[in-house]
Coordinates of C-alpha atoms in Angstrom, one line a residue:
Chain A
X157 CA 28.3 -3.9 4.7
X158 CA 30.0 -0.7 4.5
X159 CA 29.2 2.5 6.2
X160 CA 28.5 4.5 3.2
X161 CA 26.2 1.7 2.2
X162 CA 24.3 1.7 5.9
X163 CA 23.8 5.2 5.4
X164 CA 22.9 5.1 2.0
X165 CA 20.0 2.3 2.7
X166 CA 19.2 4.4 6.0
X167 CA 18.4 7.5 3.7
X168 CA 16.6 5.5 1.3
X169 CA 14.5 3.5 4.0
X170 CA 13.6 7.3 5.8
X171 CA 12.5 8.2 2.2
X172 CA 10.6 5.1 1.7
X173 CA 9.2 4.6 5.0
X174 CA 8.0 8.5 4.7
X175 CA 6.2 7.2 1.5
X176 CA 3.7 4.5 3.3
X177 CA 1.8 7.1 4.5
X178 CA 2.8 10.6 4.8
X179 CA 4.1 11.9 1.7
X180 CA 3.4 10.8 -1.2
X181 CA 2.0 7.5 -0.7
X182 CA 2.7 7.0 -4.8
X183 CA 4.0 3.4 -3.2
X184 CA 7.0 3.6 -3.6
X185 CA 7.7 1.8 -0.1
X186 CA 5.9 -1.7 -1.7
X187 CA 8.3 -4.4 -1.5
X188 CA 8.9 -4.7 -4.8
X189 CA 10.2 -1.1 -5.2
X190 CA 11.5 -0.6 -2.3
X191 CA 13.6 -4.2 -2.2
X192 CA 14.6 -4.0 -5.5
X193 CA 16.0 0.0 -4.8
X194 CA 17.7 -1.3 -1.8
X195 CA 19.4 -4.5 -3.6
X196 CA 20.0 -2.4 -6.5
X197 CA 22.2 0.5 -4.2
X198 CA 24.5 -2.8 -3.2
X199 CA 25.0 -3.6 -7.0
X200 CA 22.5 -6.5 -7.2
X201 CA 18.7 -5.0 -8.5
X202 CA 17.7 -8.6 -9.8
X203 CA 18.3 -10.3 -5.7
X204 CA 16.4 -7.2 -4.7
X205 CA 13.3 -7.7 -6.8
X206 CA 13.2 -11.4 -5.9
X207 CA 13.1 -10.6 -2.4
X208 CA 10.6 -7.5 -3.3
X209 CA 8.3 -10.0 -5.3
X210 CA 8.2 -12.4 -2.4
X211 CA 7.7 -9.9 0.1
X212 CA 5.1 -8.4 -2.2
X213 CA 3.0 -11.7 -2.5
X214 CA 2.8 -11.6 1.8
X215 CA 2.1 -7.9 1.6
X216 CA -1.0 -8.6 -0.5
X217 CA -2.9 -9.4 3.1
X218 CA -2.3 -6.0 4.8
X219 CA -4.4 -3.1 3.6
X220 CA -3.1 0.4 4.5
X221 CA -7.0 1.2 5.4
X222 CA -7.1 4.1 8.3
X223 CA -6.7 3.8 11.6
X224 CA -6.0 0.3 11.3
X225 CA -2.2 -1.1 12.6
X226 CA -0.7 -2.9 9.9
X227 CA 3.2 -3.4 8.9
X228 CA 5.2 -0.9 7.5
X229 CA 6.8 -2.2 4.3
X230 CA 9.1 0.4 2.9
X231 CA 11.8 0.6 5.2
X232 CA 11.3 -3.0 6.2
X233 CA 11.7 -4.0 2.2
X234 CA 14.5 -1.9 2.2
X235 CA 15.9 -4.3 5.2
X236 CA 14.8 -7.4 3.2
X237 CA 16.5 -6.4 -0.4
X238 CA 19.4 -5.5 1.4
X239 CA 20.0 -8.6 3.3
X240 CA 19.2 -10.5 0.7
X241 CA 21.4 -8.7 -2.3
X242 CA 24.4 -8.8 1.0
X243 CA 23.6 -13.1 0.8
X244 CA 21.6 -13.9 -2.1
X245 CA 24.2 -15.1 -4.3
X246 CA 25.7 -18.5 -2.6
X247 CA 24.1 -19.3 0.8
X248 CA 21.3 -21.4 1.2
X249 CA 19.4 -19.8 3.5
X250 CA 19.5 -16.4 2.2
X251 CA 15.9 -15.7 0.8
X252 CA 14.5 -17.2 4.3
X253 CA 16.6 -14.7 6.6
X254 CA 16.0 -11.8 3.7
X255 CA 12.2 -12.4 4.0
X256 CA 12.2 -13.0 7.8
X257 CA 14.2 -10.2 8.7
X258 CA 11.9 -7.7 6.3
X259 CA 8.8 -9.0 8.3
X260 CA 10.2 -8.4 11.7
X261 CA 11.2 -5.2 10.4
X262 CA 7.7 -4.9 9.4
X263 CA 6.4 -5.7 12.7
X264 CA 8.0 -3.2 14.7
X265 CA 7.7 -0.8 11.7
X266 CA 4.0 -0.7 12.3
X267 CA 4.7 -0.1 15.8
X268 CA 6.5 2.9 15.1
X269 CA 3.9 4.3 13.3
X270 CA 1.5 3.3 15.6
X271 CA 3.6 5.6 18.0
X272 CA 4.6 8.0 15.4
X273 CA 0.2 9.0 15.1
X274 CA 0.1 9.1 18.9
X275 CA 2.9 11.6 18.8
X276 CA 1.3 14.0 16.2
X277 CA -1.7 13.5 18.4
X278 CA -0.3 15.1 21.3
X279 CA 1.1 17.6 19.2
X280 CA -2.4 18.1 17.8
X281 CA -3.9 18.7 21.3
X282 CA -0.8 21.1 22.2
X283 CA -2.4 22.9 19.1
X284 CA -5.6 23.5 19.5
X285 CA -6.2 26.5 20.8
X286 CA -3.9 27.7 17.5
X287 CA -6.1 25.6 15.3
X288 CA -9.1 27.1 16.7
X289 CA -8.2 30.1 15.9
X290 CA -7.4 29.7 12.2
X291 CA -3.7 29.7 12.8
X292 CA -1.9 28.9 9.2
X293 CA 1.6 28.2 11.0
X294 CA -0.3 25.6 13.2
X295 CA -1.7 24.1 10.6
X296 CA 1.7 24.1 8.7
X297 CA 4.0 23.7 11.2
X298 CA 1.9 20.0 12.1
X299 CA 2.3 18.7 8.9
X300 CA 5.8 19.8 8.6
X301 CA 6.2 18.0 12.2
X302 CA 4.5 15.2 11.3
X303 CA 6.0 14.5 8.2
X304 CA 10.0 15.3 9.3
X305 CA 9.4 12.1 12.3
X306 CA 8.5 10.2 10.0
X307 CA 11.0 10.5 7.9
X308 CA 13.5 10.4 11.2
X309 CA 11.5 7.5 12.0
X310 CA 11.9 5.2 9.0
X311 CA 15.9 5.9 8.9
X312 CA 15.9 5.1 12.6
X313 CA 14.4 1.9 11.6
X314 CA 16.0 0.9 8.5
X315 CA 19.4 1.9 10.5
X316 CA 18.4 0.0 13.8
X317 CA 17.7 -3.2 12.1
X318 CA 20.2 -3.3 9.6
X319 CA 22.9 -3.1 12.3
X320 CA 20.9 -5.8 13.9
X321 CA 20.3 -8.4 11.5
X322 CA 23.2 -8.2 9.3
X323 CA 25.7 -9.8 11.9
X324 CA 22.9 -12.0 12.8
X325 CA 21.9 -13.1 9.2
X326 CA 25.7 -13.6 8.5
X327 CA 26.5 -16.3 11.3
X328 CA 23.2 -17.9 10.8
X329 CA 23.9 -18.7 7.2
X330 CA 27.3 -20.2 8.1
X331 CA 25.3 -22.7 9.9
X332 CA 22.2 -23.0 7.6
X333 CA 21.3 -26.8 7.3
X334 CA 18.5 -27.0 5.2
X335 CA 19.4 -27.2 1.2
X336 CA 18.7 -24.2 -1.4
X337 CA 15.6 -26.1 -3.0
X338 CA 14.3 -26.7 0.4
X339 CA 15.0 -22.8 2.1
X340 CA 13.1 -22.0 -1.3
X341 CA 10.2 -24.3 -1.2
X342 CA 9.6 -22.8 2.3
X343 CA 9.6 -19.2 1.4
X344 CA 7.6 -19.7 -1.5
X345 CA 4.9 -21.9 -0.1
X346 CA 4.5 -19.2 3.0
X347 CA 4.4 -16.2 0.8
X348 CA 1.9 -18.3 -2.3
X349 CA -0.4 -19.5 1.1
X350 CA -0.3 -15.9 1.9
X351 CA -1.4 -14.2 -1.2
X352 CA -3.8 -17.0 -2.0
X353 CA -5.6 -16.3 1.1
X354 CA -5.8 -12.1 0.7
X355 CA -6.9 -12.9 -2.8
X356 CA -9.8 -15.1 -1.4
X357 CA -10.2 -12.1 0.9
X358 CA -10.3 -9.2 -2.0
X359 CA -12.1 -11.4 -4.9
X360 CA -14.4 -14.1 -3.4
X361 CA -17.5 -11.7 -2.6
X362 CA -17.4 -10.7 -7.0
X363 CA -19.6 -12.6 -8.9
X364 CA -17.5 -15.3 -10.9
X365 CA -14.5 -14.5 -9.8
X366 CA -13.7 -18.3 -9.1
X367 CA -13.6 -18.8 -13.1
X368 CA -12.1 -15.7 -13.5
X369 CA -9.1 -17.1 -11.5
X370 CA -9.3 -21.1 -12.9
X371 CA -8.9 -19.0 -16.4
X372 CA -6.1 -16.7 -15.1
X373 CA -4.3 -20.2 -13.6
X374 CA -4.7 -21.9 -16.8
X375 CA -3.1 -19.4 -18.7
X376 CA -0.6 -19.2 -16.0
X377 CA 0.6 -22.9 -16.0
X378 CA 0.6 -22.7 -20.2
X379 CA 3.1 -19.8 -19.4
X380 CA 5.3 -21.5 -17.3
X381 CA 4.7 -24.5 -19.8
X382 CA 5.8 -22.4 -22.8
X383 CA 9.0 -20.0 -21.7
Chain B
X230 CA -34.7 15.5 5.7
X231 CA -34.3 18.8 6.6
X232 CA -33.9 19.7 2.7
X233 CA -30.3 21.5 3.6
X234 CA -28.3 21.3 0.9
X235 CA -25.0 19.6 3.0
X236 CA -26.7 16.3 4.7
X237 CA -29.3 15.9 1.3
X238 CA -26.2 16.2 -0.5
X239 CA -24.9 13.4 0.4
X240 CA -28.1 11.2 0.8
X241 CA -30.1 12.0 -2.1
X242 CA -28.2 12.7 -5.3
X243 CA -31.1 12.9 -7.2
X244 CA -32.1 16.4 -6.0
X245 CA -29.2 18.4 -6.0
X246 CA -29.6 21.8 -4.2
X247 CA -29.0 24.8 -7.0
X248 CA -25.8 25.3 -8.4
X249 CA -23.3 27.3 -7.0
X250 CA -22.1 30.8 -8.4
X251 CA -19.4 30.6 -10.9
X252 CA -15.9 31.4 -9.3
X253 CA -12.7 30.4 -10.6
X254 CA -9.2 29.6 -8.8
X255 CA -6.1 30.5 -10.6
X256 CA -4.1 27.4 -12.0
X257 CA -1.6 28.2 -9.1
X258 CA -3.7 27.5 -6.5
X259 CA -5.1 24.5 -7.8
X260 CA -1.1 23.1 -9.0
X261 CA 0.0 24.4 -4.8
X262 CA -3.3 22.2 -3.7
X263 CA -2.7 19.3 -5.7
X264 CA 1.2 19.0 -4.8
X265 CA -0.4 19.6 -1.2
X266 CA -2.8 17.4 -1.0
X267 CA 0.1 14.4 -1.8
X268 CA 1.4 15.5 1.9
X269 CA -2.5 15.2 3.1
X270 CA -1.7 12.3 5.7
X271 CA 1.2 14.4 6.8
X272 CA 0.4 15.0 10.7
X273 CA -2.3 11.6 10.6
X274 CA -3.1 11.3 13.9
X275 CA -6.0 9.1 16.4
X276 CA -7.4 12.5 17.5
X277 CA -8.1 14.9 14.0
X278 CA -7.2 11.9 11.9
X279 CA -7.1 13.6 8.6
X280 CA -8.5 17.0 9.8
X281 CA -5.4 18.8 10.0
X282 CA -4.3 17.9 6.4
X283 CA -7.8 18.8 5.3
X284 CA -7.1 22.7 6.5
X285 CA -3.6 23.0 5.2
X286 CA -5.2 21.6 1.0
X287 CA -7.8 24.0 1.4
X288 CA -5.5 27.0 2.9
X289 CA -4.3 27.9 -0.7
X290 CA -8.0 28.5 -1.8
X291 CA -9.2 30.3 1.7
X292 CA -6.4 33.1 1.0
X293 CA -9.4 34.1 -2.1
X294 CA -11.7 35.3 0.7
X295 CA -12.7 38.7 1.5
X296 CA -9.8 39.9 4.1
X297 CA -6.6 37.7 2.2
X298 CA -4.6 35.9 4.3
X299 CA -4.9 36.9 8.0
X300 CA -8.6 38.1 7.3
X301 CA -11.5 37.1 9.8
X302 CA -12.9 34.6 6.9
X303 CA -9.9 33.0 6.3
X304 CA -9.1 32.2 9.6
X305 CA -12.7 31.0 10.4
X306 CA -12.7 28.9 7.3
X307 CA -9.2 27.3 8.2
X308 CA -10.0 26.7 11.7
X309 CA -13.4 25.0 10.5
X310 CA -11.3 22.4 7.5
X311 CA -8.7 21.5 10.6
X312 CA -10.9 20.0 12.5
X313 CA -11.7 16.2 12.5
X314 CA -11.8 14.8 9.3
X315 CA -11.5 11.1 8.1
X316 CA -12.1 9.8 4.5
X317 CA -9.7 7.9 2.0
X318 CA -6.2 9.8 1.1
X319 CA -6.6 10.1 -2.5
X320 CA -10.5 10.8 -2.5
X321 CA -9.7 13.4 -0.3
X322 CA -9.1 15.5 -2.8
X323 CA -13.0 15.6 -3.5
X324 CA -13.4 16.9 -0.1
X325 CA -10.6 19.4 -0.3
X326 CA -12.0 21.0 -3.8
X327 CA -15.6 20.6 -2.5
X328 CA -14.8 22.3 1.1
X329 CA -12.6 25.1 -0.8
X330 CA -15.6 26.1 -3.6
X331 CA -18.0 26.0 -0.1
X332 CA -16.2 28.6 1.8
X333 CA -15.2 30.6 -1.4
X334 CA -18.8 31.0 -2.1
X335 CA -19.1 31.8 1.6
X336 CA -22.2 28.8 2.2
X337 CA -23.0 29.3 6.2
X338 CA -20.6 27.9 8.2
X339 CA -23.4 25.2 10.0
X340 CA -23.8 24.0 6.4
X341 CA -20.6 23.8 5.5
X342 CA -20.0 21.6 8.7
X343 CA -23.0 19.4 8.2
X344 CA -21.4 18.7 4.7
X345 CA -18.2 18.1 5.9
X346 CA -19.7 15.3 7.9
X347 CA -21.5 13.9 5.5
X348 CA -18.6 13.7 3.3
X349 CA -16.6 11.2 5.3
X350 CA -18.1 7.9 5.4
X351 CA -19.0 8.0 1.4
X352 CA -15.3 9.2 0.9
X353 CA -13.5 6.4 2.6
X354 CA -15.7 2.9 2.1
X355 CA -15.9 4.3 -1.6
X356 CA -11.8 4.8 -1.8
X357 CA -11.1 1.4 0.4
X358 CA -12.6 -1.0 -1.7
X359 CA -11.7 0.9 -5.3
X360 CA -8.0 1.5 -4.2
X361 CA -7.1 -0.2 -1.3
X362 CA -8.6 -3.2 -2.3
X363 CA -8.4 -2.7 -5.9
X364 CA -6.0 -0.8 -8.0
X365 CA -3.0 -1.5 -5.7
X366 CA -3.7 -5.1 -5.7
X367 CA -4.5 -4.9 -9.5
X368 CA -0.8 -3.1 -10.0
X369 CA 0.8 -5.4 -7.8
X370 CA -0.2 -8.3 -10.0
X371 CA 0.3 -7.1 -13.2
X372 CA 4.1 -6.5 -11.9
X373 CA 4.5 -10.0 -10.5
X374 CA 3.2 -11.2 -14.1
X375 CA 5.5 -9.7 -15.6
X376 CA 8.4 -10.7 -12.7
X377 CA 7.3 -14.0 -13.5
X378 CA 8.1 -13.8 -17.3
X379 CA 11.0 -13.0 -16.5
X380 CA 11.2 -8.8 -17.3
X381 CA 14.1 -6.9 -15.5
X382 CA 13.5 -5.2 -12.5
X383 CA 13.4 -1.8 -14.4
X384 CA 10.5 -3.3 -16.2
X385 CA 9.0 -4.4 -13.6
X386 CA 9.4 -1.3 -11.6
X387 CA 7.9 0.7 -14.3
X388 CA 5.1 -1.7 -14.9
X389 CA 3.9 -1.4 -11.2
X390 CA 4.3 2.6 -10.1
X391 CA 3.1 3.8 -13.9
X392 CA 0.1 1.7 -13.3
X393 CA -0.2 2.8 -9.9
X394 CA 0.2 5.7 -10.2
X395 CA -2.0 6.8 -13.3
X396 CA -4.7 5.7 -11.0
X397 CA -3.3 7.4 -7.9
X398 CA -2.2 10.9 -9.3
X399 CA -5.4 11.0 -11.7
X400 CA -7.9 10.0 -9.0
X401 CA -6.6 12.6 -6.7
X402 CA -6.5 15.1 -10.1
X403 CA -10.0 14.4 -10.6
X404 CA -11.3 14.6 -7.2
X405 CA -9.7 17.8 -7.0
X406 CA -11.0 19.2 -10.0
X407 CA -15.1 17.4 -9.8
X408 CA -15.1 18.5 -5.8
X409 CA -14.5 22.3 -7.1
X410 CA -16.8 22.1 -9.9
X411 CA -19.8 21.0 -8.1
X412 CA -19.5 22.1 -4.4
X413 CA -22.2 20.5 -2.4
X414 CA -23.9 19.0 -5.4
X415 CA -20.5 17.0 -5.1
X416 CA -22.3 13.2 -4.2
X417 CA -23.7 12.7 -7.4
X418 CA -20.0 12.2 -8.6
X419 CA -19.7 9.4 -6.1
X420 CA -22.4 7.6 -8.2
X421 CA -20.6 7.5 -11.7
X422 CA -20.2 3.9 -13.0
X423 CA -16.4 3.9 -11.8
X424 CA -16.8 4.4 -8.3
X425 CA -20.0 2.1 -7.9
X426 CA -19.2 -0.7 -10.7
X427 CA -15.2 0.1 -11.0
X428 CA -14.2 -2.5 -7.7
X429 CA -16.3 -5.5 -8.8
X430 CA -15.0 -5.5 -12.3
X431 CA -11.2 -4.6 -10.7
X432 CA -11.8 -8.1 -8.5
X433 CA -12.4 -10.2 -11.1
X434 CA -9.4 -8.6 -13.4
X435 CA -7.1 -9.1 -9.7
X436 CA -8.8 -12.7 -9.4
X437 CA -7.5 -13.4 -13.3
X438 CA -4.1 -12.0 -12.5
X439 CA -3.8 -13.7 -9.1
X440 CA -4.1 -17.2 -11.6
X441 CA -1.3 -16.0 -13.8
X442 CA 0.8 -14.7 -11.2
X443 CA 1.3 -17.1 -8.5
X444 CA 2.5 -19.9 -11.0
X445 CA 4.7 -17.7 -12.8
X446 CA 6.3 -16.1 -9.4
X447 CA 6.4 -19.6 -7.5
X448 CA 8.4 -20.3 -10.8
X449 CA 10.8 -18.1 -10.8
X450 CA 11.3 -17.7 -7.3
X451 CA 11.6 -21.4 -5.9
X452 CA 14.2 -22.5 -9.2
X453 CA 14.4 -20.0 -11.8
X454 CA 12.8 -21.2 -15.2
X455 CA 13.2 -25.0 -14.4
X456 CA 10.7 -26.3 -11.8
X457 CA 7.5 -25.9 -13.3
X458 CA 8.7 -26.8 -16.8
X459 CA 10.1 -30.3 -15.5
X460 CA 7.1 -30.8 -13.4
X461 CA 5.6 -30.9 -17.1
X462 CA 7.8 -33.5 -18.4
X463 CA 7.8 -35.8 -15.7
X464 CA 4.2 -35.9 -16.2
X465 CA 4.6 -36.3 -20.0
X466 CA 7.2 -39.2 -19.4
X467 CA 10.1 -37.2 -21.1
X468 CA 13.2 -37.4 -18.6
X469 CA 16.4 -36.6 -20.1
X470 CA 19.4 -35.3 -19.0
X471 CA 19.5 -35.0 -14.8
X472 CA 16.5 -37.1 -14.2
X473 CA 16.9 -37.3 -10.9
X474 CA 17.5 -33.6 -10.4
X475 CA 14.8 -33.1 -13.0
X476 CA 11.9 -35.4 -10.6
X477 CA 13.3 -33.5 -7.7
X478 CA 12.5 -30.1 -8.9
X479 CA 9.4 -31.4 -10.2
X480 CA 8.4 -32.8 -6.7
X481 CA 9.2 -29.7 -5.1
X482 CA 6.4 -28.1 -7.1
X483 CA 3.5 -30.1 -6.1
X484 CA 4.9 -30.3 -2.6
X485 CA 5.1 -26.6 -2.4
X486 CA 1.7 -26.1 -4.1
X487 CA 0.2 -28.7 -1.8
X488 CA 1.6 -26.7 1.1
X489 CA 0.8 -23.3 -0.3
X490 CA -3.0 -24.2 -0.6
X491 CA -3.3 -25.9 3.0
X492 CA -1.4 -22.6 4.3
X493 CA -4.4 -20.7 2.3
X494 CA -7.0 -23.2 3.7
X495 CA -5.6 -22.5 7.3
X496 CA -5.9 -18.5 6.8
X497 CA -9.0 -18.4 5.3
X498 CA -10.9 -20.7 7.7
X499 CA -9.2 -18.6 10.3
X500 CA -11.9 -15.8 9.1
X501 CA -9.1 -13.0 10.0
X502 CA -8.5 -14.6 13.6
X503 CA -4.6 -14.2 12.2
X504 CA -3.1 -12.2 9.8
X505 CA -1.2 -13.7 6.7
X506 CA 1.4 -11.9 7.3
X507 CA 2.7 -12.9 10.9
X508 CA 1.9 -16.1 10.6
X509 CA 4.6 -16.2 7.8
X510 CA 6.8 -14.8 10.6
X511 CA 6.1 -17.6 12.7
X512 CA 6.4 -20.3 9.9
X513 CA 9.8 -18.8 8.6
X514 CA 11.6 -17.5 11.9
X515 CA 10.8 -21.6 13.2
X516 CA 12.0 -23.0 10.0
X517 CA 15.3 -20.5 10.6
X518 CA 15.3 -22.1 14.0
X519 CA 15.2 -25.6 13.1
X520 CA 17.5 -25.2 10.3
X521 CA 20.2 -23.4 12.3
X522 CA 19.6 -25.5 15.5
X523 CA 20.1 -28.8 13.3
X524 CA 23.5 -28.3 12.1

C-alpha cells in the first residue's frame, strides 16, 4: 500500500469515523458504505462491498443507542474494505483477516470514543461558568472542539491500524492453511449467527414476526434457487 | 398534576394547555437550524450529554428575542438550552423547534425547564426503537437483498443511504418543523400512528427482509452464485459436470447454516451476557490462529 493511498483511506476513515456520531450521522460510516468507499479508492468497489456486507451482517448486533459503548464501524470498515480489496483477489484467507482486522479496529474504535466523550466532558466542565452565562462562543467553540477530535480521532485510527495490520495481514496470508471454501464458510457462518441472533433481538417481541421471517426465507431460498 | 402546561404536556396529551401566539421564524433560521442540528451530537459528552448541542440548534432562533444577539434574553435562553439534555439525535429536532418557539414566546423560564425535562425520556425510547432499532436495520436489509441479487455496489450504496436517509433527514425535517408549530402542546405529536404503531410494523417488515437476506448474502458471500444453487440439485439428484465440486459446495451450505444457527442459539440463550459482535472476534482471530499456526 502506497502512501498516497494510506493517506487517502486515513482522510476518508477521519470523515467516516466523524460520521458515527458527530456529524452527520446520515451513516455513512456503516460497513457497507464505508468498506465498499475504502475498497473502491484502491480500484476494487465490488471486494469492498463484500467485506462491507459481511461486516454489516455483524454490525446488525450493536445499536448506536446513547451513552452506551459500542464499536465504531466507519473507520474500522474503512480498515476492513481496505485490507480486503489489498488481498481479496487470490489468497485464501483474505475475507477472514479483512473481517478480523475491521473488528479489532472496531474494538478499539469504541474505545476511542469512549475517550473522545470524556474529553469533551472535561472540556464541558472547563466551560461552565461560560455556559452559564449564555456565552455563544462556548457554546460554539465545544461543538467545533468536539467535532474537529473526532475527526483527528478517526484518521488517527484508520492510520494506526492500517500501518499495523497491513504487514501483519500480508505475512499471515503467505502462510494461510485453511482452503478458500473453508476461510469462507467461517466468515459467513460467524457473521449469519450474528445477524440471526440481533434479528431475534429486534423482531421477536412483534406479534408474528416468526412467519413474517419463515415467508421472507422462503422467498429467499426460491431466490437463490432461481438466479 | 400541577396543571402546568410543561410536565402535563408531556403526560396528558389529551388536554393541551392553549395555543401559543402566532410567531414566525424566517426560512434562514430554520435552513441554519436544520443544517445545525445534523452537528447536534457534536461535543456528546457523559456530563451535558446532548445539552450543549441543544443550545447551539436553538441559538439561531434566540437571536429573535428582545435585545438580539448579546441581549439579557438571549443569553438567559442559551444558557438555559446548554444545559443537560439527553433524547434521541434525530428526534432532537422536536426538542430544538419546541424549546426555540418556548423562549421566543418568552413562556417562564421554570416552565420552560420543567418541559425540557419532560421532553427527554419520550424523545429517546420513542427514537431508539423507531430508528435505532428500526429504519437502520430495515435499510440495512433492503441493501443486503439487493447485494445478494447480485446489484453493483453503486446500487447497493444508493439503495441503503437513500432509504436511510429519507427517514433520517425527513424525521429530523419534521421534528423541526411539528416542535415549532406546537410549542408545549408538542406530546400530542409523539402519539401519531407512526411513532406509536411505526416500530412494530418496521419489525415485522426487518423480520421478512432478514429471511430474504441471509440466504441471498450467505450466497454470494461464501461462493458467488454457485453454492446454494447446487445445494438444490444435489437434493433434486441432478449432478452434472464437477460432481464432486458440485456436493462439496453443496455440503458447505448446510454445514455453514448448521453452524450459523447454533452460533445464533449460543447468542441468544446468552440473553446479552456477550455481544455478537466480539464473539465473532474471538471465533475468527482463533480460526486465524489455527490456520496460520497449522502450516
Amino acid at each position: 500500500m502506497s502512501a498516497a493511498e494510506l493517506v487517502m483511506l486515513s482522510v476518508l476513515g477521519a470523515l467516516l469515523g466523524l460520521d458515527v456520531v458527530s456529524f452527520p450521522q446520515a451513516m455513512f460510516s456503516r460497513p457497507l458504505v464505508a468498506a465498499t468507499a475504502a475498497g473502491a479508492a484502491l480500484g476494487n468497489p465490488a471486494l469492498g462491498l463484500t467485506a462491507g456486507a459481511v461486516l454489516e451482517l455483524i454490525a446488525l448486533d450493536t445499536l448506536p443507542v446513547g451513552a452506551s459503548r459500542y464499536p465504531e464501524w466507519g473507520s474500522a470498515s474503512v480498515v476492513g474494505g481496505a485490507l480486503f480489496a489489498t488481498f481479496g483477489n487470490a489468497p485464501a484467507g483474505a475475507l477472514v483477516l479483512a473481517v478480523t482486522g475491521a473488528l479489532a479496529t472496531a474494538w478499539a474504535g469504541g474505545w476511542t470514543m469512549f475517550a473522545l466523550r470524556q474529553l469533551n466532558g472535561q472540556w464541558a466542565r472547563r466551560a461552565l461558568p461560560a455556559l452559564d452565562a449564555g456565552s455563544p462562543h462556548a457554546v460554539m467553540g465545544l461543538q467545533m472542539l468536539g467535532m474537529t477530535a473526532d475527526l483527528i480521532r478517526g484518521g488517527l485510527l484508520t492510520l494506526v491500524a492500517l500501518l499495523v495490520l497491513v504487514p501483519v495481514a500480508a505475512r499471515l496470508v503467505l502462510h494461510w492453511h485453511a482452503g478458500d471454501l473453508v476461510s469462507h464458510m467461517m466468515v459467513v457462518a460467524c457473521a449469519v449467527a450474528v445477524a440471526i441472533s440481533a434479528m431475534w433481538k429486534l423482531v421477536h417481541g412483534a406479534t408474528h414476526a416468526k412467519w413474517f421471517a419463515l415467508a421472507g426465507l422462503l422467498v429467499g431460498l426460491i431466490a437463490v434457487r432461481s438466479r | 398534576m400541577t396543571g402546568d402546561p410543561a410536565t402535563s404536556a408531556m403526560s396528558q396529551p389529551s388536554a393541551p394547555p392553549p395555543a401559543p401566539t402566532a410567531r414566525s421564524l424566517p426560512l434562514h433560521t430554520f435552513v441554519t437550524m436544520f443544517v445545525r442540528l445534523l452537528a447536534i451530537q457534536g461535543s456528546w459528552n457523559y456530563e451535558l450529554l446532548l445539552g450543549t448541542g441543544i443550545g447551539f440548534c436553538t441559538e439561531p432562533a434566540l437571536r429573535r428575542l428582545p435585545g438580539g444577539k448579546g441581549g439579557a434574553s438571549y443569553r438567559q435562553a442559551l444558557a438555559r438550552q446548554s444545559r443537560y439534555f439527553n433524547a434521541h439525535p434525530y428526534l432532537a429536532a422536536v426538542a430544538v423547534g419546541a424549546l426555540s418557539r418556548a423562549e421566543i414566546d418568552e413562556v417562564p423560564p421554570a416552565q420552560i425547564e420543567r418541559f425540557r425535562t419532560a421532553l427527554c425520556g419520550p424523545l429517546g425510547s420513542v427514537g431508539d426503537r423507531l430508528v435505532w432499532a428500526g429504519w437502520l436495520p430495515f435499510s440495512s436489509l433492503l441493501a443486503l437483498v439487493a447485494f445478494g441479487f447480485e446489484a453493483s455496489p453503486v446500487i447497493v450504496l444508493l439503495i441503503f443511504l437513500g432509504v436511510y436517509n429519507v427517514g433520517h433527514l425527513g424525521l429530523r425535517a419534521w421534528g423541526l418543523i411539528v416542535g415549532w408549530r406546537r410549542g408545549l402542546r408538542v406530546a400530542s405529536a409523539l402519539a401519531n400512528p407512526v411513532m406509536r404503531q411505526g416500530p412494530l410494523h418496521i419489525a415485522r417488515m426487518n423480520a421478512f427482509l432478514a429471511g430474504i437476506a441471509l440466504p441471498l448474502s450467505l450466497a454470494r458471500v461464501l461462493d458467488p452464485g454457485k453454492a446454494l444453487p447446487a445445494l438444490f440439485d444435489l437434493f433434486s439428484g441432478n449432478r452434472p459436470l464437477g460432481g464432486l465440486l458440485k456436493i462439496r459446495l453443496a455440503l458447505a451450505v448446510p454445514v455453514t447454516l448448521l453452524a450459523a444457527l447454533m452460533g445464533a442459539a449460543v447468542l441468544v440463550s446468552g440473553h446479552g451476557r456477550f455481544e455478537g459482535w466480539r464473539a465473532a472476534l474471538l471465533m475468527l482471530g482463533l480460526f486465524a490462529l489455527y490456520s496460520v499456526v497449522r502450516s
